[in-house]
């Protein structure tokens, strides 16, 4: 038995709030007071009579939990952990002192001490987690970015508006089972003119001033994609449903609405029993797929050498301000029997319809472009306005 | 073609407003392009304010010598005070008066009361020019005394005119005469057509035309019909106002009465006429012959033109007087001194007229009609109408007889139109009476039958109505296509995109995703591109497809490469403050073939030009160099299902040490390289500039036929081993990799080059390379030995083949 004063029993004091000098029962029979230099740890002391009561264990627990809860840094928490759950804690002393208790008290004190230990451990874990989560959220807060800064540059270019339209129209017809065909740009006279019912000296040859290829072969730069239709009819048996997109050439001075080179997309259907009704139905369907379900067309008689009857197809075009006007969209007609004859198809058995539209014109309408030359100028300030999401820069 | 409504109404009383008529005609395929309103605006106020007036008094203006102060009665008994400046104003005149409120031609606001030199004027007394009725502004119009004061001017003067402007089908020369348009109007409206009087006036005198004028048609093959009529004793002068107004409204300038009549009749019938001053013709005779080579004619516009032997000329005994069907010569012009005329009405071979008109760069109202090949029955009709007018309006005497040279004409065969076929093509129920009516209204004779019509086509339509289908179209367009109910053909889907179409679309899309914007450039380029590409004189790529009739030398040959177009585009962008960018194009190149055609190959070519500056806060833009372009080319090739290999190449337009041919096996599929500084200089492009190109057909041809088969490498882990070695810097990396891949055995799944280093501890002329091996077997986990062995084998081979030294 030694007598120790509150100062020496600082640890114990914290736990039990002893205000006056008491005689305590030291858990370590060899403890000396003050501790001798040979021991690194202070002696574990506890008040006399204290260990024998479960009430005092409650006091140890609540003092520990309070201190743990108050720890606001990892260091403070670590200090509290050493003080209250370490080997030299009051509770450890209580447990160590159980053996010295009367046997009838050992059970209750032991049980009480265990419960207290679990509660302290739980409080430590909880506090630990709370401090970690505080620390994490503090560090995340410090990591905040200006989310309005531009992202890393992953820059796409832009597909040409003519190509976009070309692909869209192809898609519509491929979806209906039409094939896509193309042929030579440098075409012979037969396929570009004669087979299409445009004999030598026909006014249509004059209408479409044609680029001729130098040399004796009488080749031309095709003035339309119709020769592709001829080539398809020469090589395939009807029924034929084909779309022919591609570049065509006319000897016209280049200005805001005329080009010496542009793109056409023509279609040809040859089957048994095809009539003007099919021509109209097909084109109505096409126009609605391309422009929208509310768009109307009308057929207006016209003249083309390779179709008879021939029609101009107007579309009731509604611009973005909601104004509607009839605009010429494409030319069409029933395939002229002379064209069938040139391609070896019996015009009494097979009938067909054909149509063609200028891609530039429609692309310009869709995008509000008023000068054709912009389409062939490759100005990035123009091209890039029509990327996937509009302006890509 | 411009048609004044008042003229049209004389031929067919359709009773429709211009807009309504235009809609009906347009719906029938006779397209009205525009409606023009000429003259005095047709507004209600003008009926109240433009009136006949009687000048009751005309006195001097107190403060102005040239002005008169008039009192003018306008029908309401309250004469108006009007100040007038015309010298001819005097009491008792019947005049045209404009009261305040009138809207005069060209005015944007109604007329108001005015004070002229302090005297109030309640309107104007009008000159012919103020109403756009004539050019006369020398004084006020003096009108017929019998007209009552207060009569609206519109009831007695042709104040306004509405003109329909047509865009006509190319195969309808009959519509190049107002008469032809009137026939269509009659058909679409059901109104009666009033044909002009086409009987010849009575001939006078005893000298037949044949005596007064000789004619020889030498070039019969180019001249299906040539008629020449002679009229004598012509009184020259201006043509009447009404005729001038019509010509003017139709877009032709009035000249003199004779010339105006020929033009008037052409506008009416579609048949061009030409009047010669008979006394200016040597002979006098006309010779229709081919021009001699280099023969000169000075046409009416004062231009000297050189003719060729392909061109037809109407000559006098000595020289050409007209380029046949196109334009007349100055010397035989009808003018004030003319007394006697020869009137030509002819048809020529259309394509020849067209070729001549092209050759001379001269397209006239006459050639525009004759180039279409007019009906040979038209010249006598036009001659008759013109002669009547010349007699009536110019006091001419028609000489008896006249020349008319032609071969026997074949009668057009009747055409059979089957009712069933008509319905099958048009997809409409067609009432056979209705279809017969339509054809008759257009001038056909129709013999109706139970299952068919037998149709005789009128002379003015024999060129475009030759077959059953042509008549079916006539029936269809007049029934109206609005009646057709659309139907979608049922077809069995049997088509899909070809591999070429698929690859083109896929690569084009990928190029866009890789940051390239798509250009479309002209396929015709200057021949000098070959020089700018630094091609040597004997380079086969200098052989180009040449356009015989290019718009200019800048667009004279078909391109053999897409590169020049892109370089020009780059230069344009750089000139517009866009120093750097990425462009690509998909399109064909054209190499001439022996048969006159071309080998057209589809390429995708990209150009990265200019080094972009730092323009993003996170760091520098990627470097524009050979490897940047090569990476793109490799990615695109993969999208075409092939892996390309690169070997050094020597194209003259590329940097000699920084270019490569891209190959798949033995096949060349493309090229990548930095461009030669001289190329950049010649195309005005500021470098760096690096290009890639892939031949799409070559990609398609070399793509594997089969899809990849599954190989199970998933269930066992692969291992990686690195190997660092030092070799001569001249050894191509591709060779090292190829050998590494080949010699490692089949456990080596992949070898990658992941580091390359020169300088530092690496001796000069050497390079340090680091290879990473992926080693795995599909069926088991490999032992350390098994993994180490292939790496060792590769190291040995590399040492042996390339003198590679292993690094620690």
CSV table of C-alpha atoms in Angstrom, one decimal, chain B residues 455-622:
chain,number,residue,atom,x,y,z
B,455,UNK,CA,-54.5,10.8,-133.4
B,456,UNK,CA,-53.2,13.0,-136.1
B,457,UNK,CA,-50.9,15.6,-134.7
B,458,UNK,CA,-50.9,19.2,-136.0
B,459,UNK,CA,-47.9,20.6,-137.8
B,460,UNK,CA,-46.7,22.6,-134.9
B,461,UNK,CA,-46.4,19.6,-132.7
B,462,UNK,CA,-44.9,17.0,-135.0
B,463,UNK,CA,-41.5,17.3,-133.4
B,464,UNK,CA,-42.5,16.5,-129.8
B,465,UNK,CA,-45.6,14.3,-130.3
B,466,UNK,CA,-44.3,11.3,-132.1
B,467,UNK,CA,-45.3,8.3,-130.0
B,468,UNK,CA,-48.1,7.0,-127.8
B,469,UNK,CA,-46.3,7.9,-124.6
B,470,UNK,CA,-46.0,11.5,-125.8
B,471,UNK,CA,-49.8,11.7,-126.1
B,472,UNK,CA,-50.3,10.0,-122.8
B,473,UNK,CA,-48.2,12.8,-121.3
B,474,UNK,CA,-50.3,15.4,-123.0
B,475,UNK,CA,-53.4,13.8,-121.5
B,476,UNK,CA,-51.8,13.5,-118.1
B,477,UNK,CA,-50.6,17.0,-117.8
B,478,UNK,CA,-53.9,18.5,-118.7
B,479,UNK,CA,-55.8,16.1,-116.4
B,480,UNK,CA,-53.4,17.2,-113.7
B,481,UNK,CA,-51.1,15.1,-111.6
B,482,UNK,CA,-52.7,16.2,-108.4
B,483,UNK,CA,-55.3,13.5,-109.1
B,484,UNK,CA,-52.7,10.8,-108.8
B,485,UNK,CA,-52.8,8.9,-105.5
B,486,UNK,CA,-49.2,8.1,-104.4
B,487,UNK,CA,-48.3,4.5,-103.8
B,488,UNK,CA,-45.0,2.9,-102.7
B,489,UNK,CA,-43.8,0.1,-104.8
B,490,UNK,CA,-43.5,-3.2,-103.0
B,491,UNK,CA,-40.0,-4.5,-103.6
B,492,UNK,CA,-38.0,-7.3,-102.2
B,493,UNK,CA,-35.0,-5.8,-100.5
B,494,UNK,CA,-32.1,-7.3,-102.3
B,495,UNK,CA,-29.3,-4.7,-102.1
B,496,UNK,CA,-26.7,-3.6,-99.7
B,497,UNK,CA,-23.8,-1.3,-99.9
B,498,UNK,CA,-20.7,-2.6,-101.7
B,499,UNK,CA,-17.4,-3.0,-99.8
B,500,UNK,CA,-16.1,0.1,-101.6
B,501,UNK,CA,-19.1,2.2,-100.5
B,502,UNK,CA,-18.8,0.9,-96.9
B,503,UNK,CA,-15.1,1.6,-96.7
B,504,UNK,CA,-15.5,5.1,-98.2
B,505,UNK,CA,-18.1,6.0,-95.6
B,506,UNK,CA,-16.3,4.4,-92.7
B,507,UNK,CA,-12.9,6.1,-93.4
B,508,UNK,CA,-14.5,9.4,-94.2
B,509,UNK,CA,-16.3,9.3,-90.9
B,510,UNK,CA,-13.1,8.3,-89.0
B,511,UNK,CA,-11.1,11.1,-90.6
B,512,UNK,CA,-13.7,13.5,-89.3
B,513,UNK,CA,-13.4,12.0,-85.9
B,514,UNK,CA,-9.7,12.3,-86.0
B,515,UNK,CA,-10.0,16.0,-86.4
B,516,UNK,CA,-10.0,16.4,-90.2
B,517,UNK,CA,-12.6,18.6,-91.9
B,518,UNK,CA,-13.9,17.4,-95.3
B,519,UNK,CA,-13.2,19.5,-98.3
B,520,UNK,CA,-14.7,19.1,-101.8
B,521,UNK,CA,-12.4,20.7,-104.4
B,522,UNK,CA,-12.7,20.9,-108.1
B,523,UNK,CA,-11.8,17.8,-110.0
B,524,UNK,CA,-10.3,19.9,-112.8
B,525,UNK,CA,-7.0,21.6,-112.0
B,526,UNK,CA,-4.3,23.5,-113.8
B,527,UNK,CA,-1.8,21.4,-115.8
B,528,UNK,CA,0.9,23.3,-113.9
B,529,UNK,CA,0.2,21.3,-110.8
B,530,UNK,CA,2.6,18.7,-112.1
B,531,UNK,CA,5.4,21.3,-112.0
B,532,UNK,CA,4.4,22.5,-108.5
B,533,UNK,CA,4.5,18.9,-107.3
B,534,UNK,CA,8.1,18.9,-108.6
B,535,UNK,CA,7.4,15.9,-110.9
B,536,UNK,CA,10.3,15.4,-113.3
B,537,UNK,CA,9.7,15.9,-117.0
B,538,UNK,CA,9.4,12.2,-117.8
B,539,UNK,CA,7.1,11.3,-114.8
B,540,UNK,CA,4.2,9.3,-116.0
B,541,UNK,CA,1.9,11.3,-113.7
B,542,UNK,CA,2.3,14.2,-116.0
B,543,UNK,CA,0.1,12.3,-118.4
B,544,UNK,CA,-3.4,13.8,-117.8
B,545,UNK,CA,-6.9,13.7,-119.1
B,546,UNK,CA,-7.4,17.1,-120.7
B,547,UNK,CA,-10.6,18.9,-121.1
B,548,UNK,CA,-11.1,20.1,-124.7
B,549,UNK,CA,-13.2,23.1,-123.8
B,550,UNK,CA,-12.2,24.1,-120.3
B,551,UNK,CA,-13.6,27.3,-118.6
B,552,UNK,CA,-10.0,28.4,-118.2
B,553,UNK,CA,-6.5,27.0,-118.0
B,554,UNK,CA,-6.9,26.9,-114.2
B,555,UNK,CA,-9.4,24.2,-114.6
B,556,UNK,CA,-8.1,22.5,-117.8
B,557,UNK,CA,-7.1,19.0,-116.8
B,558,UNK,CA,-8.5,16.2,-114.6
B,559,UNK,CA,-6.6,15.8,-111.4
B,560,UNK,CA,-4.2,13.0,-110.9
B,561,UNK,CA,-3.8,13.6,-107.2
B,562,UNK,CA,-6.0,15.1,-104.5
B,563,UNK,CA,-3.0,16.8,-103.0
B,564,UNK,CA,-2.9,20.0,-105.0
B,565,UNK,CA,-6.5,20.8,-104.3
B,566,UNK,CA,-5.9,20.4,-100.6
B,567,UNK,CA,-2.7,22.4,-100.7
B,568,UNK,CA,-4.6,25.2,-102.5
B,569,UNK,CA,-7.2,25.0,-99.8
B,570,UNK,CA,-4.6,25.2,-97.1
B,571,UNK,CA,-3.0,28.3,-98.7
B,572,UNK,CA,-6.5,29.9,-98.9
B,573,UNK,CA,-7.1,29.2,-95.2
B,574,UNK,CA,-3.7,30.5,-94.3
B,575,UNK,CA,-4.3,33.7,-96.2
B,576,UNK,CA,-7.4,34.1,-94.1
B,577,UNK,CA,-5.7,34.0,-90.8
B,578,UNK,CA,-6.1,30.3,-90.2
B,579,UNK,CA,-2.4,29.3,-90.0
B,580,UNK,CA,-3.0,25.7,-89.1
B,581,UNK,CA,-5.7,23.1,-89.8
B,582,UNK,CA,-6.5,19.6,-91.0
B,583,UNK,CA,-8.4,18.9,-94.2
B,584,UNK,CA,-9.2,15.8,-96.1
B,585,UNK,CA,-11.0,14.9,-99.3
B,586,UNK,CA,-12.5,11.7,-100.6
B,587,UNK,CA,-12.6,11.6,-104.4
B,588,UNK,CA,-11.3,10.3,-107.6
B,589,UNK,CA,-8.1,10.7,-109.5
B,590,UNK,CA,-8.1,10.3,-113.3
B,591,UNK,CA,-5.3,8.7,-115.3
B,592,UNK,CA,-5.8,8.5,-119.0
B,593,UNK,CA,-6.4,5.2,-120.7
B,594,UNK,CA,-5.6,4.2,-124.2
B,595,UNK,CA,-9.3,4.0,-125.2
B,596,UNK,CA,-9.9,7.7,-124.4
B,597,UNK,CA,-11.5,7.0,-121.0
B,598,UNK,CA,-9.8,7.2,-117.7
B,599,UNK,CA,-8.7,5.0,-114.8
B,600,UNK,CA,-10.7,6.6,-112.0
B,601,UNK,CA,-9.4,5.7,-108.6
B,602,UNK,CA,-11.0,6.7,-105.4
B,603,UNK,CA,-8.7,8.1,-102.7
B,604,UNK,CA,-8.9,9.5,-99.3
B,605,UNK,CA,-6.2,12.1,-98.8
B,606,UNK,CA,-5.6,14.3,-95.7
B,607,UNK,CA,-3.4,17.3,-95.1
B,608,UNK,CA,-2.2,18.7,-91.8
B,609,UNK,CA,-0.9,22.1,-92.4
B,610,UNK,CA,0.8,24.6,-90.1
B,611,UNK,CA,1.9,23.9,-86.5
B,612,UNK,CA,-1.0,24.9,-84.3
B,613,UNK,CA,0.2,27.2,-81.5
B,614,UNK,CA,-0.6,26.7,-77.8
B,615,UNK,CA,-4.2,27.3,-77.8
B,616,UNK,CA,-5.4,25.3,-74.8
B,617,UNK,CA,-4.7,25.9,-71.1
B,618,UNK,CA,-3.6,22.4,-70.4
B,619,UNK,CA,-0.7,22.3,-72.8
B,620,UNK,CA,0.8,22.3,-76.2
B,621,UNK,CA,-0.9,21.1,-79.4
B,622,UNK,CA,0.4,17.9,-80.9
